[in-house]
Amino acid sequence: MLIHFIHRGDAYLPELAAYAAFLESRGHAGQVHRHLDSVPRDAQVLWWMCGRVAPAEAQRFPSAMQVHEYASASVPPLAWIKDCAKRWRQPRPHYRIFQNDWVRARLDPGDGVPWELRDMGIDPAGFAPMRQDAAAPTAPAPPSLRPHDFVYLGEMGRLRHFLPLFDGLARAGRSVLLVGDLPAGLRERLLRTGQVTATGRVAHAEVPAWLRQARWGLNLVPARAPYDRQTSTKLLEYCAAGLPVVSTDYAWVRGFERRQGARFAYVPGRADAGRYAALLGPALETCAPVVPDVHALAWPHILASLGIWRQLGLEPGA
């Protein structure tokens, strides 16, 4: 079976590569389309990464099974209005997938369409090498030899909320590695201290090696919906790489910490530079972090548990 994934937005969705690899391993295939015109009219399955789906677009494929997946609720501005529009004006699919219960509560119209939850997963290549010989070339350097104190991975625009934290890190003499594209408006502001290094855009396969150059992972999430109610992919990747985590304090991360038996260090979402310097300087060394084993969250495990494959007529457990 060939499944056609429709993704027309700009968001980075690592699940698309995971779906393709999973399907290929089972003798099927997945193809991602940026434009609907590239989808053949006889397509068997259209899997929309929603986004808004226009009724006229869905009607162009009357014989296809159509799946709506919501990896996230809408982001500001006007997030609630956008979610209401998706909830009540989307064409009715045959199946829906939501990242978690909170996303479902925002977006499911309750019309009886079958649904399930599908959380974010981890690329198996992102796990820290498990070797007995710490001097092996592919093994990560011990924390004392890593060139950066902290690493931040992900969407850089959100760092505008946390400029005082970076001022505090500079006061504390801490170095930070930013993995990803840094907007021009933030580049001068963050790089001027000389304590921050930015990689620019890197291939996803290279991310784990960059993460292992730091001693701690920074999970900085604004205290507003939907960011504070959804899975932090960066935090999963930090854990996979074996990094202890410093996080802002919010509902999802506390639940994850409890479920996984982890222990993170926490900082407030809003404070002045002096407060951040005190928390992230020598005082941080007294923490006793626990990095959880997250191998069960690898994408092949996450995807193998989905019920959608039976709905599509694939073999049970495929």
GROMACS .gro file of N, CA and C in nm, residues 64-210:
model
  441
   64ALA      N    1  -1.084   0.746  -0.178
   64ALA     CA    2  -0.971   0.729  -0.086
   64ALA      C    3  -1.017   0.728   0.059
   65MET      N    4  -0.949   0.649   0.142
   65MET     CA    5  -0.967   0.663   0.286
   65MET      C    6  -0.887   0.785   0.329
   66GLN      N    7  -0.950   0.872   0.409
   66GLN     CA    8  -0.886   0.997   0.447
   66GLN      C    9  -0.866   1.003   0.598
   67VAL      N   10  -0.743   1.034   0.635
   67VAL     CA   11  -0.702   1.043   0.775
   67VAL      C   12  -0.663   1.187   0.804
   68HIS      N   13  -0.712   1.241   0.916
   68HIS     CA   14  -0.670   1.373   0.963
   68HIS      C   15  -0.583   1.354   1.086
   69GLU      N   16  -0.459   1.401   1.080
   69GLU     CA   17  -0.370   1.393   1.196
   69GLU      C   18  -0.341   1.533   1.248
   70TYR      N   19  -0.356   1.551   1.380
   70TYR     CA   20  -0.330   1.677   1.447
   70TYR      C   21  -0.210   1.658   1.540
   71ALA      N   22  -0.091   1.692   1.490
   71ALA     CA   23   0.030   1.680   1.571
   71ALA      C   24   0.039   1.792   1.673
   72SER      N   25  -0.041   1.897   1.654
   72SER     CA   26  -0.039   2.012   1.745
   72SER      C   27  -0.170   2.085   1.732
   73ALA      N   28  -0.209   2.154   1.838
   73ALA     CA   29  -0.315   2.252   1.826
   73ALA      C   30  -0.258   2.378   1.760
   74SER      N   31  -0.343   2.472   1.725
   74SER     CA   32  -0.298   2.594   1.659
   74SER      C   33  -0.215   2.679   1.754
   75VAL      N   34  -0.124   2.756   1.696
   75VAL     CA   35  -0.038   2.843   1.775
   75VAL      C   36  -0.087   2.987   1.763
   76PRO      N   37  -0.054   3.073   1.862
   76PRO     CA   38  -0.093   3.214   1.855
   76PRO      C   39  -0.032   3.280   1.732
   77PRO      N   40  -0.095   3.389   1.685
   77PRO     CA   41  -0.213   3.457   1.742
   77PRO      C   42  -0.344   3.389   1.700
   78LEU      N   43  -0.451   3.420   1.773
   78LEU     CA   44  -0.587   3.372   1.744
   78LEU      C   45  -0.595   3.219   1.744
   79ALA      N   46  -0.519   3.156   1.835
   79ALA     CA   47  -0.512   3.010   1.836
   79ALA      C   48  -0.649   2.946   1.856
   80TRP      N   49  -0.728   3.000   1.950
   80TRP     CA   50  -0.858   2.939   1.980
   80TRP      C   51  -0.952   2.950   1.860
   81ILE      N   52  -0.951   3.063   1.793
   81ILE     CA   53  -1.036   3.082   1.676
   81ILE      C   54  -0.996   2.985   1.565
   82LYS      N   55  -0.866   2.969   1.544
   82LYS     CA   56  -0.820   2.875   1.440
   82LYS      C   57  -0.859   2.732   1.475
   83ASP      N   58  -0.850   2.697   1.603
   83ASP     CA   59  -0.889   2.562   1.644
   83ASP      C   60  -1.039   2.539   1.626
   84CYS      N   61  -1.118   2.641   1.657
   84CYS     CA   62  -1.263   2.628   1.636
   84CYS      C   63  -1.296   2.606   1.489
   85ALA      N   64  -1.226   2.678   1.402
   85ALA     CA   65  -1.250   2.661   1.259
   85ALA      C   66  -1.215   2.520   1.214
   86LYS      N   67  -1.103   2.467   1.264
   86LYS     CA   68  -1.065   2.330   1.228
   86LYS      C   69  -1.166   2.230   1.283
   87ARG      N   70  -1.215   2.257   1.402
   87ARG     CA   71  -1.305   2.162   1.468
   87ARG      C   72  -1.438   2.150   1.396
   88TRP      N   73  -1.490   2.261   1.348
   88TRP     CA   74  -1.626   2.261   1.294
   88TRP      C   75  -1.634   2.273   1.143
   89ARG      N   76  -1.527   2.311   1.076
   89ARG     CA   77  -1.537   2.336   0.932
   89ARG      C   78  -1.455   2.239   0.847
   90GLN      N   79  -1.376   2.153   0.912
   90GLN     CA   80  -1.303   2.054   0.833
   90GLN      C   81  -1.402   1.953   0.774
   91PRO      N   82  -1.374   1.900   0.656
   91PRO     CA   83  -1.456   1.789   0.605
   91PRO      C   84  -1.439   1.667   0.696
   92ARG      N   85  -1.539   1.583   0.700
   92ARG     CA   86  -1.536   1.466   0.788
   92ARG      C   87  -1.445   1.357   0.728
   93PRO      N   88  -1.339   1.317   0.801
   93PRO     CA   89  -1.251   1.210   0.751
   93PRO      C   90  -1.304   1.074   0.794
   94HIS      N   91  -1.228   0.971   0.761
   94HIS     CA   92  -1.262   0.836   0.806
   94HIS      C   93  -1.196   0.803   0.940
   95TYR      N   94  -1.092   0.880   0.976
   95TYR     CA   95  -1.016   0.849   1.097
   95TYR      C   96  -0.940   0.975   1.139
   96ARG      N   97  -0.922   0.990   1.272
   96ARG     CA   98  -0.845   1.104   1.323
   96ARG      C   99  -0.738   1.056   1.420
   97ILE      N  100  -0.626   1.127   1.420
   97ILE     CA  101  -0.516   1.101   1.512
   97ILE      C  102  -0.479   1.233   1.579
   98PHE      N  103  -0.464   1.230   1.711
   98PHE     CA  104  -0.429   1.349   1.790
   98PHE      C  105  -0.303   1.320   1.871
   99GLN      N  106  -0.223   1.425   1.894
   99GLN     CA  107  -0.100   1.403   1.971
   99GLN      C  108  -0.129   1.358   2.114
  100ASN      N  109  -0.228   1.420   2.179
  100ASN     CA  110  -0.261   1.381   2.316
  100ASN      C  111  -0.406   1.420   2.346
  101ASP      N  112  -0.449   1.393   2.469
  101ASP     CA  113  -0.588   1.420   2.506
  101ASP      C  114  -0.621   1.568   2.502
  102TRP      N  115  -0.526   1.653   2.535
  102TRP     CA  116  -0.553   1.796   2.534
  102TRP      C  117  -0.577   1.845   2.391
  103VAL      N  118  -0.495   1.798   2.297
  103VAL     CA  119  -0.515   1.835   2.156
  103VAL      C  120  -0.650   1.782   2.107
  104ARG      N  121  -0.684   1.662   2.147
  104ARG     CA  122  -0.814   1.607   2.106
  104ARG      C  123  -0.928   1.692   2.160
  105ALA      N  124  -0.920   1.734   2.286
  105ALA     CA  125  -1.026   1.816   2.345
  105ALA      C  126  -1.044   1.946   2.269
  106ARG      N  127  -0.937   1.998   2.213
  106ARG     CA  128  -0.944   2.123   2.137
  106ARG      C  129  -1.002   2.104   1.997
  107LEU      N  130  -0.981   1.987   1.937
  107LEU     CA  131  -1.003   1.975   1.793
  107LEU      C  132  -1.103   1.868   1.751
  108ASP      N  133  -1.142   1.778   1.840
  108ASP     CA  134  -1.234   1.672   1.801
  108ASP      C  135  -1.378   1.720   1.810
  109PRO      N  136  -1.455   1.720   1.700
  109PRO     CA  137  -1.594   1.766   1.705
  109PRO      C  138  -1.689   1.666   1.768
  110GLY      N  139  -1.642   1.548   1.804
  110GLY     CA  140  -1.728   1.450   1.867
  110GLY      C  141  -1.835   1.397   1.775
  111ASP      N  142  -1.800   1.373   1.650
  111ASP     CA  143  -1.898   1.330   1.550
  111ASP      C  144  -1.898   1.180   1.526
  112GLY      N  145  -1.831   1.105   1.612
  112GLY     CA  146  -1.832   0.961   1.599
  112GLY      C  147  -1.725   0.902   1.510
  113VAL      N  148  -1.640   0.986   1.451
  113VAL     CA  149  -1.531   0.935   1.368
  113VAL      C  150  -1.430   0.863   1.458
  114PRO      N  151  -1.384   0.742   1.422
  114PRO     CA  152  -1.283   0.672   1.503
  114PRO      C  153  -1.157   0.758   1.518
  115TRP      N  154  -1.093   0.746   1.634
  115TRP     CA  155  -0.975   0.827   1.661
  115TRP      C  156  -0.881   0.750   1.753
  116GLU      N  157  -0.758   0.799   1.759
  116GLU     CA  158  -0.662   0.750   1.858
  116GLU      C  159  -0.557   0.858   1.883
  117LEU      N  160  -0.476   0.835   1.985
  117LEU     CA  161  -0.370   0.927   2.021
  117LEU      C  162  -0.237   0.872   1.970
  118ARG      N  163  -0.151   0.961   1.924
  118ARG     CA  164  -0.017   0.922   1.879
  118ARG      C  165   0.082   1.027   1.925
  119ASP      N  166   0.159   0.993   2.028
  119ASP     CA  167   0.254   1.087   2.084
  119ASP      C  168   0.379   1.097   1.997
  120MET      N  169   0.463   1.193   2.029
  120MET     CA  170   0.589   1.208   1.958
  120MET      C  171   0.685   1.097   1.997
  121GLY      N  172   0.776   1.062   1.905
  121GLY     CA  173   0.874   0.958   1.929
  121GLY      C  174   1.015   1.009   1.908
  122ILE      N  175   1.109   0.918   1.912
  122ILE     CA  176   1.251   0.950   1.902
  122ILE      C  177   1.312   0.868   1.790
  123ASP      N  178   1.391   0.932   1.707
  123ASP     CA  179   1.465   0.862   1.603
  123ASP      C  180   1.563   0.765   1.669
  124PRO      N  181   1.558   0.637   1.635
  124PRO     CA  182   1.652   0.542   1.699
  124PRO      C  183   1.798   0.582   1.686
  125ALA      N  184   1.831   0.657   1.580
  125ALA     CA  185   1.970   0.701   1.563
  125ALA      C  186   2.010   0.807   1.665
  126GLY      N  187   1.912   0.862   1.738
  126GLY     CA  188   1.943   0.968   1.833
  126GLY      C  189   1.986   0.921   1.970
  127PHE      N  190   1.982   0.790   1.995
  127PHE     CA  191   2.019   0.740   2.127
  127PHE      C  192   2.171   0.739   2.145
  128ALA      N  193   2.212   0.771   2.268
  128ALA     CA  194   2.355   0.773   2.299
  128ALA      C  195   2.413   0.634   2.277
  129PRO      N  196   2.533   0.624   2.219
  129PRO     CA  197   2.595   0.493   2.200
  129PRO      C  198   2.613   0.423   2.335
  130MET      N  199   2.586   0.294   2.336
  130MET     CA  200   2.601   0.215   2.459
  130MET      C  201   2.725   0.128   2.443
  131ARG      N  202   2.840   0.181   2.485
  131ARG     CA  203   2.967   0.111   2.469
  131ARG      C  204   3.036   0.099   2.604
  132GLN      N  205   3.108  -0.010   2.621
  132GLN     CA  206   3.184  -0.028   2.745
  132GLN      C  207   3.309   0.058   2.744
  133ASP      N  208   3.367   0.078   2.626
  133ASP     CA  209   3.492   0.153   2.615
  133ASP      C  210   3.461   0.299   2.594
  134ALA      N  211   3.479   0.380   2.699
  134ALA     CA  212   3.446   0.523   2.690
  134ALA      C  213   3.537   0.596   2.594
  135ALA      N  214   3.651   0.535   2.557
  135ALA     CA  215   3.743   0.601   2.465
  135ALA      C  216   3.713   0.568   2.320
  136ALA      N  217   3.609   0.488   2.296
  136ALA     CA  218   3.574   0.454   2.159
  136ALA      C  219   3.540   0.580   2.080
  137PRO      N  220   3.578   0.588   1.953
  137PRO     CA  221   3.560   0.711   1.875
  137PRO      C  222   3.417   0.761   1.870
  138THR      N  223   3.317   0.671   1.870
  138THR     CA  224   3.180   0.716   1.857
  138THR      C  225   3.114   0.743   1.992
  139ALA      N  226   3.181   0.715   2.101
  139ALA     CA  227   3.122   0.739   2.233
  139ALA      C  228   3.123   0.888   2.265
  140PRO      N  229   3.021   0.940   2.330
  140PRO     CA  230   3.021   1.081   2.366
  140PRO      C  231   3.128   1.112   2.469
  141ALA      N  232   3.182   1.232   2.462
  141ALA     CA  233   3.282   1.272   2.560
  141ALA      C  234   3.218   1.282   2.698
  142PRO      N  235   3.295   1.253   2.804
  142PRO     CA  236   3.239   1.273   2.938
  142PRO      C  237   3.205   1.420   2.959
  143PRO      N  238   3.108   1.451   3.049
  143PRO     CA  239   3.064   1.590   3.067
  143PRO      C  240   3.177   1.688   3.093
  144SER      N  241   3.278   1.646   3.166
  144SER     CA  242   3.386   1.738   3.201
  144SER      C  243   3.467   1.783   3.080
  145LEU      N  244   3.458   1.709   2.968
  145LEU     CA  245   3.535   1.743   2.849
  145LEU      C  246   3.452   1.805   2.738
  146ARG      N  247   3.324   1.829   2.764
  146ARG     CA  248   3.239   1.884   2.659
  146ARG      C  249   3.255   2.035   2.652
  147PRO      N  250   3.260   2.092   2.531
  147PRO     CA  251   3.295   2.234   2.518
  147PRO      C  252   3.185   2.331   2.558
  148HIS      N  253   3.059   2.285   2.573
  148HIS     CA  254   2.950   2.375   2.605
  148HIS      C  255   2.880   2.330   2.734
  149ASP      N  256   2.838   2.428   2.813
  149ASP     CA  257   2.763   2.395   2.934
  149ASP      C  258   2.620   2.354   2.900
  150PHE      N  259   2.557   2.426   2.807
  150PHE     CA  260   2.417   2.402   2.774
  150PHE      C  261   2.399   2.394   2.623
  151VAL      N  262   2.294   2.322   2.583
  151VAL     CA  263   2.253   2.320   2.442
  151VAL      C  264   2.104   2.344   2.437
  152TYR      N  265   2.061   2.419   2.336
  152TYR     CA  266   1.919   2.438   2.308
  152TYR      C  267   1.894   2.396   2.165
  153LEU      N  268   1.794   2.310   2.148
  153LEU     CA  269   1.757   2.258   2.016
  153LEU      C  270   1.615   2.301   1.984
  154GLY      N  271   1.591   2.344   1.860
  154GLY     CA  272   1.453   2.367   1.821
  154GLY      C  273   1.427   2.505   1.764
  155GLU      N  274   1.301   2.542   1.769
  155GLU     CA  275   1.254   2.668   1.708
  155GLU      C  276   1.310   2.785   1.787
  156MET      N  277   1.389   2.868   1.720
  156MET     CA  278   1.464   2.973   1.789
  156MET      C  279   1.381   3.097   1.819
  157GLY      N  280   1.273   3.119   1.745
  157GLY     CA  281   1.193   3.239   1.768
  157GLY      C  282   1.140   3.247   1.910
  158ARG      N  283   1.115   3.132   1.973
  158ARG     CA  284   1.061   3.132   2.110
  158ARG      C  285   1.160   3.185   2.212
  159LEU      N  286   1.288   3.195   2.174
  159LEU     CA  287   1.387   3.243   2.269
  159LEU      C  288   1.369   3.391   2.303
  160ARG      N  289   1.287   3.462   2.226
  160ARG     CA  290   1.257   3.601   2.262
  160ARG      C  291   1.194   3.611   2.401
  161HIS      N  292   1.123   3.503   2.443
  161HIS     CA  293   1.062   3.501   2.575
  161HIS      C  294   1.166   3.487   2.686
  162PHE      N  295   1.288   3.446   2.649
  162PHE     CA  296   1.385   3.405   2.751
  162PHE      C  297   1.516   3.482   2.743
  163LEU      N  298   1.514   3.604   2.692
  163LEU     CA  299   1.637   3.681   2.683
  163LEU      C  300   1.701   3.706   2.820
  164PRO      N  301   1.623   3.734   2.927
  164PRO     CA  302   1.687   3.749   3.058
  164PRO      C  303   1.760   3.623   3.103
  165LEU      N  304   1.711   3.505   3.065
  165LEU     CA  305   1.780   3.382   3.101
  165LEU      C  306   1.918   3.377   3.035
  166PHE      N  307   1.926   3.417   2.910
  166PHE     CA  308   2.056   3.417   2.843
  166PHE      C  309   2.148   3.523   2.902
  167ASP      N  310   2.092   3.634   2.947
  167ASP     CA  311   2.174   3.733   3.018
  167ASP      C  312   2.228   3.673   3.148
  168GLY      N  313   2.144   3.595   3.216
  168GLY     CA  314   2.188   3.530   3.339
  168GLY      C  315   2.297   3.428   3.314
  169LEU      N  316   2.284   3.351   3.205
  169LEU     CA  317   2.388   3.254   3.170
  169LEU      C  318   2.521   3.325   3.143
  170ALA      N  319   2.514   3.440   3.076
  170ALA     CA  320   2.637   3.516   3.049
  170ALA      C  321   2.700   3.563   3.179
  171ARG      N  322   2.618   3.612   3.273
  171ARG     CA  323   2.670   3.656   3.403
  171ARG      C  324   2.738   3.542   3.477
  172ALA      N  325   2.681   3.423   3.463
  172ALA     CA  326   2.735   3.306   3.532
  172ALA      C  327   2.855   3.245   3.459
  173GLY      N  328   2.891   3.302   3.343
  173GLY     CA  329   3.004   3.250   3.267
  173GLY      C  330   2.975   3.118   3.198
  174ARG      N  331   2.847   3.092   3.171
  174ARG     CA  332   2.807   2.966   3.109
  174ARG      C  333   2.805   2.979   2.957
  175SER      N  334   2.847   2.874   2.889
  175SER     CA  335   2.844   2.872   2.742
  175SER      C  336   2.721   2.796   2.695
  176VAL      N  337   2.668   2.840   2.580
  176VAL     CA  338   2.545   2.782   2.526
  176VAL      C  339   2.564   2.754   2.377
  177LEU      N  340   2.519   2.636   2.334
  177LEU     CA  341   2.518   2.599   2.193
  177LEU      C  342   2.373   2.598   2.145
  178LEU      N  343   2.344   2.674   2.040
  178LEU     CA  344   2.211   2.678   1.981
  178LEU      C  345   2.214   2.597   1.851
  179VAL      N  346   2.134   2.489   1.847
  179VAL     CA  347   2.133   2.401   1.730
  179VAL      C  348   2.008   2.431   1.648
  180GLY      N  349   2.028   2.499   1.535
  180GLY     CA  350   1.917   2.538   1.450
  180GLY      C  351   1.937   2.678   1.396
  181ASP      N  352   1.841   2.722   1.316
  181ASP     CA  353   1.847   2.854   1.254
  181ASP      C  354   1.812   2.962   1.355
  182LEU      N  355   1.897   3.060   1.369
  182LEU     CA  356   1.874   3.172   1.460
  182LEU      C  357   1.825   3.292   1.379
  183PRO      N  358   1.703   3.342   1.406
  183PRO     CA  359   1.653   3.457   1.329
  183PRO      C  360   1.747   3.577   1.339
  184ALA      N  361   1.751   3.654   1.231
  184ALA     CA  362   1.842   3.769   1.228
  184ALA      C  363   1.817   3.863   1.344
  185GLY      N  364   1.691   3.882   1.384
  185GLY     CA  365   1.660   3.974   1.492
  185GLY      C  366   1.715   3.931   1.627
  186LEU      N  367   1.742   3.802   1.642
  186LEU     CA  368   1.796   3.751   1.768
  186LEU      C  369   1.946   3.728   1.762
  187ARG      N  370   1.999   3.715   1.643
  187ARG     CA  371   2.139   3.677   1.629
  187ARG      C  372   2.231   3.774   1.702
  188GLU      N  373   2.221   3.903   1.672
  188GLU     CA  374   2.311   4.000   1.735
  188GLU      C  375   2.290   4.003   1.886
  189ARG      N  376   2.163   3.996   1.928
  189ARG     CA  377   2.131   4.005   2.072
  189ARG      C  378   2.191   3.889   2.150
  190LEU      N  379   2.187   3.768   2.095
  190LEU     CA  380   2.232   3.651   2.169
  190LEU      C  381   2.381   3.624   2.153
  191LEU      N  382   2.438   3.660   2.039
  191LEU     CA  383   2.578   3.626   2.014
  191LEU      C  384   2.676   3.730   2.064
  192ARG      N  385   2.627   3.846   2.105
  192ARG     CA  386   2.720   3.955   2.137
  192ARG      C  387   2.805   3.929   2.261
  193THR      N  388   2.759   3.842   2.351
  193THR     CA  389   2.836   3.816   2.474
  193THR      C  390   2.957   3.728   2.449
  194GLY      N  391   2.958   3.655   2.338
  194GLY     CA  392   3.066   3.561   2.313
  194GLY      C  393   3.047   3.429   2.384
  195GLN      N  394   2.939   3.416   2.463
  195GLN     CA  395   2.913   3.292   2.536
  195GLN      C  396   2.822   3.196   2.458
  196VAL      N  397   2.762   3.246   2.348
  196VAL     CA  398   2.665   3.168   2.272
  196VAL      C  399   2.722   3.135   2.135
  197THR      N  400   2.708   3.009   2.094
  197THR     CA  401   2.748   2.963   1.962
  197THR      C  402   2.625   2.909   1.889
  198ALA      N  403   2.606   2.949   1.765
  198ALA     CA  404   2.492   2.902   1.685
  198ALA      C  405   2.542   2.819   1.568
  199THR      N  406   2.479   2.703   1.548
  199THR     CA  407   2.522   2.615   1.439
  199THR      C  408   2.463   2.652   1.305
  200GLY      N  409   2.348   2.724   1.304
  200GLY     CA  410   2.271   2.736   1.182
  200GLY      C  411   2.198   2.605   1.155
  201ARG      N  412   2.134   2.596   1.041
  201ARG     CA  413   2.058   2.475   1.006
  201ARG      C  414   2.152   2.356   0.992
  202VAL      N  415   2.114   2.246   1.054
  202VAL     CA  416   2.192   2.122   1.042
  202VAL      C  417   2.098   2.009   1.003
  203ALA      N  418   2.152   1.909   0.938
  203ALA     CA  419   2.074   1.791   0.903
  203ALA      C  420   2.031   1.718   1.030
  204HIS      N  421   1.910   1.661   1.025
  204HIS     CA  422   1.859   1.596   1.146
  204HIS      C  423   1.951   1.484   1.193
  205ALA      N  424   2.015   1.415   1.101
  205ALA     CA  425   2.104   1.305   1.138
  205ALA      C  426   2.225   1.353   1.217
  206GLU      N  427   2.259   1.482   1.205
  206GLU     CA  428   2.375   1.537   1.275
  206GLU      C  429   2.342   1.589   1.414
  207VAL      N  430   2.212   1.601   1.445
  207VAL     CA  431   2.172   1.662   1.571
  207VAL      C  432   2.227   1.589   1.693
  208PRO      N  433   2.218   1.455   1.703
  208PRO     CA  434   2.268   1.388   1.824
  208PRO      C  435   2.414   1.421   1.855
  209ALA      N  436   2.499   1.429   1.753
  209ALA     CA  437   2.640   1.460   1.776
  209ALA      C  438   2.657   1.599   1.834
  210TRP      N  439   2.575   1.694   1.787
  210TRP     CA  440   2.580   1.829   1.843
  210TRP      C  441   2.533   1.830   1.988
   0.00000   0.00000   0.00000
